[in-house]
Amino acid sequence: MTTLLRSLVEAVVPTAEAHCDTADGPAVVDGRRALETGNINYALKWIQPDGEIELAEVFAKSLVVRKLGADAAEVADRLFLETLVRLHRMGEGVGFTGIQPAGTSIDPIVVAADRALEVGDDRDVLALAPAERRDELHRRFAVALGKKGFDINDVAAARDYVAAYVSFFKYAEGEDHAHGHAAHGQHSHQANAEAHAHHSHDAHR
């Protein structure tokens, strides 16, 4: 076992709950896309700027270790994905308890919210929400949908979408103020303000 692989094995963190903590959830799906394409920007949108250095270091090592074989790739991928989700959860102001397996039961309204953004129609998710919350839920849906067409290499715009995405989902789940929603908004505005001063990682293909 190489020193690099050993360091990755020893660094693997314990394993999370919530929509973005599942193996088939959006953060992990984007994390896998980052590993497959070599473009970390797919993952960066899920974390705040102060986590970029840590994630980029793990990403670079993971890309190297993945080439050492199937077992090494599994360990490297796991470390990167868990680091990604942990940093995302920190940005929300909550702890990380691991990535739950694919197929983990998800609240039907969350499934409907995902589908709404996928197809651009929120009628099904509105039908599952209490009547008094539908206007605000629709407003948040419209905001998120309007930010969806970002360029993946525009990290500030991508983070702005994620902030709107989290706001929509947490309200759908019944939380007026998502844990860390204020933090998401704060960092999103910060990211936009620093967009021209802060570098956007170039795609590595």
Tab-separated table of C-alpha atoms in Angstrom:
chain	number	residue	atom	x	y	z
A	1	MET	CA	0.000	0.000	0.000
A	2	THR	CA	1.450	3.370	-0.994
A	3	THR	CA	1.953	6.139	1.537
A	4	LEU	CA	-0.628	8.231	-0.294
A	5	LEU	CA	-3.211	5.448	-0.256
A	6	ARG	CA	-2.525	4.744	3.422
A	7	SER	CA	-3.059	8.406	4.283
A	8	LEU	CA	-6.388	8.320	2.472
A	9	VAL	CA	-7.507	5.162	4.259
A	10	GLU	CA	-6.613	6.638	7.643
A	11	ALA	CA	-8.372	9.900	6.831
A	12	VAL	CA	-11.741	8.400	5.888
A	13	VAL	CA	-14.277	10.023	8.173
A	14	PRO	CA	-17.234	8.389	9.875
A	15	THR	CA	-20.300	8.074	7.857
A	16	ALA	CA	-24.998	11.468	7.399
A	17	GLU	CA	-28.477	12.052	7.219
A	18	ALA	CA	-30.746	14.372	5.210
A	19	HIS	CA	-31.488	14.653	1.543
A	20	CYS	CA	-27.983	15.739	0.562
A	21	ASP	CA	-26.417	13.012	2.711
A	22	THR	CA	-27.616	10.042	0.694
A	23	ALA	CA	-25.493	8.142	-1.819
A	24	ASP	CA	-27.969	8.996	-4.573
A	25	GLY	CA	-28.536	12.558	-3.366
A	26	PRO	CA	-27.574	15.623	-5.397
A	27	ALA	CA	-24.320	16.487	-3.617
A	28	VAL	CA	-22.911	12.966	-3.949
A	29	VAL	CA	-24.087	12.685	-7.564
A	30	ASP	CA	-22.259	15.913	-8.364
A	31	GLY	CA	-19.234	14.717	-6.417
A	32	ARG	CA	-19.051	11.592	-8.552
A	33	ARG	CA	-19.432	13.722	-11.666
A	34	ALA	CA	-16.469	15.821	-10.496
A	35	LEU	CA	-14.336	12.693	-10.079
A	36	GLU	CA	-15.377	11.292	-13.448
A	37	THR	CA	-14.736	14.497	-15.367
A	38	GLY	CA	-11.804	15.823	-13.364
A	39	ASN	CA	-13.728	19.091	-12.920
A	40	ILE	CA	-14.037	19.972	-9.235
A	41	ASN	CA	-16.539	22.726	-9.989
A	42	TYR	CA	-19.342	20.166	-10.012
A	43	ALA	CA	-18.644	19.698	-6.306
A	44	LEU	CA	-17.562	23.196	-5.311
A	45	LYS	CA	-21.063	24.606	-5.615
A	46	TRP	CA	-22.130	22.505	-2.611
A	47	ILE	CA	-19.586	24.008	-0.210
A	48	GLN	CA	-18.663	27.465	1.029
A	49	PRO	CA	-15.500	29.296	-0.100
A	50	ASP	CA	-13.695	28.603	3.166
A	51	GLY	CA	-13.828	24.869	2.434
A	52	GLU	CA	-12.336	25.063	-1.047
A	53	ILE	CA	-8.722	24.444	-0.104
A	54	GLU	CA	-9.511	21.301	1.888
A	55	LEU	CA	-11.773	19.880	-0.785
A	56	ALA	CA	-9.322	20.701	-3.592
A	57	GLU	CA	-6.490	18.939	-1.756
A	58	VAL	CA	-8.552	15.791	-1.223
A	59	PHE	CA	-9.785	15.950	-4.812
A	60	ALA	CA	-6.265	16.135	-6.245
A	61	LYS	CA	-5.082	13.191	-4.136
A	62	SER	CA	-8.173	11.187	-4.963
A	63	LEU	CA	-7.607	11.590	-8.699
A	64	VAL	CA	-4.096	10.189	-8.280
A	65	VAL	CA	-5.089	7.311	-6.010
A	66	ARG	CA	-7.998	6.279	-8.241
A	67	LYS	CA	-5.456	5.144	-10.823
A	68	LEU	CA	-3.936	2.563	-8.449
A	69	GLY	CA	-6.730	0.012	-8.852
A	70	ALA	CA	-10.352	-0.678	-8.029
A	71	ASP	CA	-9.864	-0.919	-4.246
A	72	ALA	CA	-7.815	2.254	-4.171
A	73	ALA	CA	-10.403	4.058	-6.287
A	74	GLU	CA	-13.174	2.995	-3.908
A	75	VAL	CA	-11.294	4.388	-0.917
A	76	ALA	CA	-10.355	7.585	-2.729
A	77	ASP	CA	-13.909	8.182	-3.927
A	78	ARG	CA	-15.320	7.554	-0.474
A	79	LEU	CA	-12.948	10.028	1.132
A	80	PHE	CA	-13.675	12.739	-1.404
A	81	LEU	CA	-17.452	12.287	-1.248
A	82	GLU	CA	-17.523	12.222	2.542
A	83	THR	CA	-15.345	15.323	2.669
A	84	LEU	CA	-17.705	17.038	0.237
A	85	VAL	CA	-20.834	16.179	2.225
A	86	ARG	CA	-19.170	17.026	5.548
A	87	LEU	CA	-18.158	20.473	4.281
A	88	HIS	CA	-21.637	20.991	2.831
A	89	ARG	CA	-23.224	20.138	6.175
A	90	MET	CA	-20.805	22.449	7.990
A	91	GLY	CA	-21.967	25.222	5.669
A	92	GLU	CA	-25.525	24.484	6.810
A	93	GLY	CA	-24.428	24.693	10.421
A	94	VAL	CA	-25.043	21.022	11.230
A	95	GLY	CA	-22.868	18.017	11.909
A	96	PHE	CA	-21.919	15.214	9.558
A	97	THR	CA	-22.879	11.659	10.474
A	98	GLY	CA	-22.065	9.897	7.228
A	99	ILE	CA	-23.422	9.177	3.777
A	100	GLN	CA	-26.503	6.996	3.910
A	101	PRO	CA	-26.929	4.237	1.327
A	102	ALA	CA	-28.723	4.672	-1.983
A	103	GLY	CA	-32.426	3.980	-1.649
A	104	THR	CA	-32.652	5.490	1.842
A	105	SER	CA	-36.258	6.511	2.503
A	106	ILE	CA	-36.871	10.172	1.673
A	107	ASP	CA	-39.909	12.267	2.614
A	108	PRO	CA	-42.350	12.209	-0.354
A	109	ILE	CA	-42.475	16.003	-0.423
A	110	VAL	CA	-38.698	16.094	-0.884
A	111	VAL	CA	-38.961	13.621	-3.749
A	112	ALA	CA	-41.667	15.823	-5.267
A	113	ALA	CA	-39.503	18.926	-4.804
A	114	ASP	CA	-36.633	17.224	-6.638
A	115	ARG	CA	-38.958	16.258	-9.448
A	116	ALA	CA	-40.374	19.788	-9.606
A	117	LEU	CA	-36.977	21.302	-10.343
A	118	GLU	CA	-36.200	18.507	-12.776
A	119	VAL	CA	-39.303	19.066	-14.910
A	120	GLY	CA	-39.879	22.764	-14.156
A	121	ASP	CA	-43.364	22.252	-12.683
A	122	ASP	CA	-44.153	22.448	-8.958
A	123	ARG	CA	-47.815	21.389	-8.973
A	124	ASP	CA	-47.148	18.017	-7.349
A	125	VAL	CA	-45.046	19.416	-4.519
A	126	LEU	CA	-47.583	22.181	-3.890
A	127	ALA	CA	-50.316	19.563	-3.595
A	128	LEU	CA	-48.385	17.941	-0.733
A	129	ALA	CA	-47.808	21.199	1.156
A	130	PRO	CA	-50.235	22.824	3.622
A	131	ALA	CA	-52.390	25.415	1.870
A	132	GLU	CA	-50.990	28.294	3.910
A	133	ARG	CA	-47.432	27.502	2.786
A	134	ARG	CA	-48.036	27.090	-0.930
A	135	ASP	CA	-47.543	30.702	-2.020
A	136	GLU	CA	-44.148	30.954	-0.346
A	137	LEU	CA	-43.152	27.484	-1.517
A	138	HIS	CA	-44.028	28.425	-5.094
A	139	ARG	CA	-42.030	31.649	-4.760
A	140	ARG	CA	-38.953	29.748	-3.595
A	141	PHE	CA	-39.413	27.209	-6.371
A	142	ALA	CA	-39.515	29.996	-8.964
A	143	VAL	CA	-36.347	31.560	-7.550
A	144	ALA	CA	-34.466	28.264	-7.611
A	145	LEU	CA	-35.699	27.385	-11.090
A	146	GLY	CA	-34.625	30.783	-12.376
A	147	LYS	CA	-31.071	30.216	-11.146
A	148	LYS	CA	-30.780	26.660	-12.445
A	149	GLY	CA	-29.222	27.414	-15.825
A	150	PHE	CA	-25.794	28.403	-14.496
A	151	ASP	CA	-22.435	27.706	-16.140
A	152	ILE	CA	-20.747	24.967	-14.099
A	153	ASN	CA	-17.473	26.899	-14.208
A	154	ASP	CA	-19.126	29.980	-12.698
A	155	VAL	CA	-18.836	28.836	-9.089
A	156	ALA	CA	-20.469	31.956	-7.660
A	157	ALA	CA	-23.584	31.485	-9.817
A	158	ALA	CA	-23.648	27.767	-9.015
A	159	ARG	CA	-23.520	28.496	-5.287
A	160	ASP	CA	-26.280	31.051	-5.697
A	161	TYR	CA	-28.426	28.293	-7.199
A	162	VAL	CA	-27.617	25.898	-4.363
A	163	ALA	CA	-28.605	28.550	-1.802
A	164	ALA	CA	-31.979	28.923	-3.536
A	165	TYR	CA	-32.267	25.139	-3.877
A	166	VAL	CA	-31.695	24.632	-0.141
A	167	SER	CA	-34.190	27.372	0.708
A	168	PHE	CA	-36.842	25.706	-1.455
A	169	PHE	CA	-36.226	22.214	-0.081
A	170	LYS	CA	-36.122	23.206	3.546
A	171	TYR	CA	-39.346	25.146	3.237
A	172	ALA	CA	-40.924	22.141	1.525
A	173	GLU	CA	-39.822	20.044	4.495
A	174	GLY	CA	-41.595	22.454	6.826
A	175	GLU	CA	-38.680	24.548	8.036
A	176	ASP	CA	-39.250	28.279	7.742
A	177	HIS	CA	-35.572	28.857	8.334
A	178	ALA	CA	-33.450	25.940	7.262
A	179	HIS	CA	-30.566	25.025	9.528
A	180	GLY	CA	-27.838	27.081	8.027
A	181	HIS	CA	-30.138	28.741	5.479
A	182	ALA	CA	-28.897	32.119	6.663
A	183	ALA	CA	-25.364	30.844	6.290
A	184	HIS	CA	-26.108	29.702	2.749
A	185	GLY	CA	-27.461	33.107	1.854
A	186	GLN	CA	-24.592	34.894	3.534
A	187	HIS	CA	-21.952	32.867	1.759
A	188	SER	CA	-23.809	33.054	-1.527
A	189	HIS	CA	-23.786	36.847	-1.421
A	190	GLN	CA	-20.153	36.749	-0.377
A	191	ALA	CA	-19.350	34.479	-3.282
A	192	ASN	CA	-21.072	36.837	-5.701
A	193	ALA	CA	-19.275	39.842	-4.268
A	194	GLU	CA	-15.954	38.073	-4.623
A	195	ALA	CA	-16.752	36.511	-7.991
A	196	HIS	CA	-14.267	38.631	-9.895
A	197	ALA	CA	-11.639	38.627	-7.161
A	198	HIS	CA	-11.951	34.957	-6.304
A	199	HIS	CA	-10.680	32.451	-8.843
A	200	SER	CA	-13.013	29.895	-10.385
A	201	HIS	CA	-11.266	26.569	-10.833
A	202	ASP	CA	-10.750	25.735	-14.481
A	203	ALA	CA	-12.156	22.477	-15.825
A	204	HIS	CA	-9.667	19.622	-16.040
A	205	ARG	CA	-10.757	17.240	-18.708
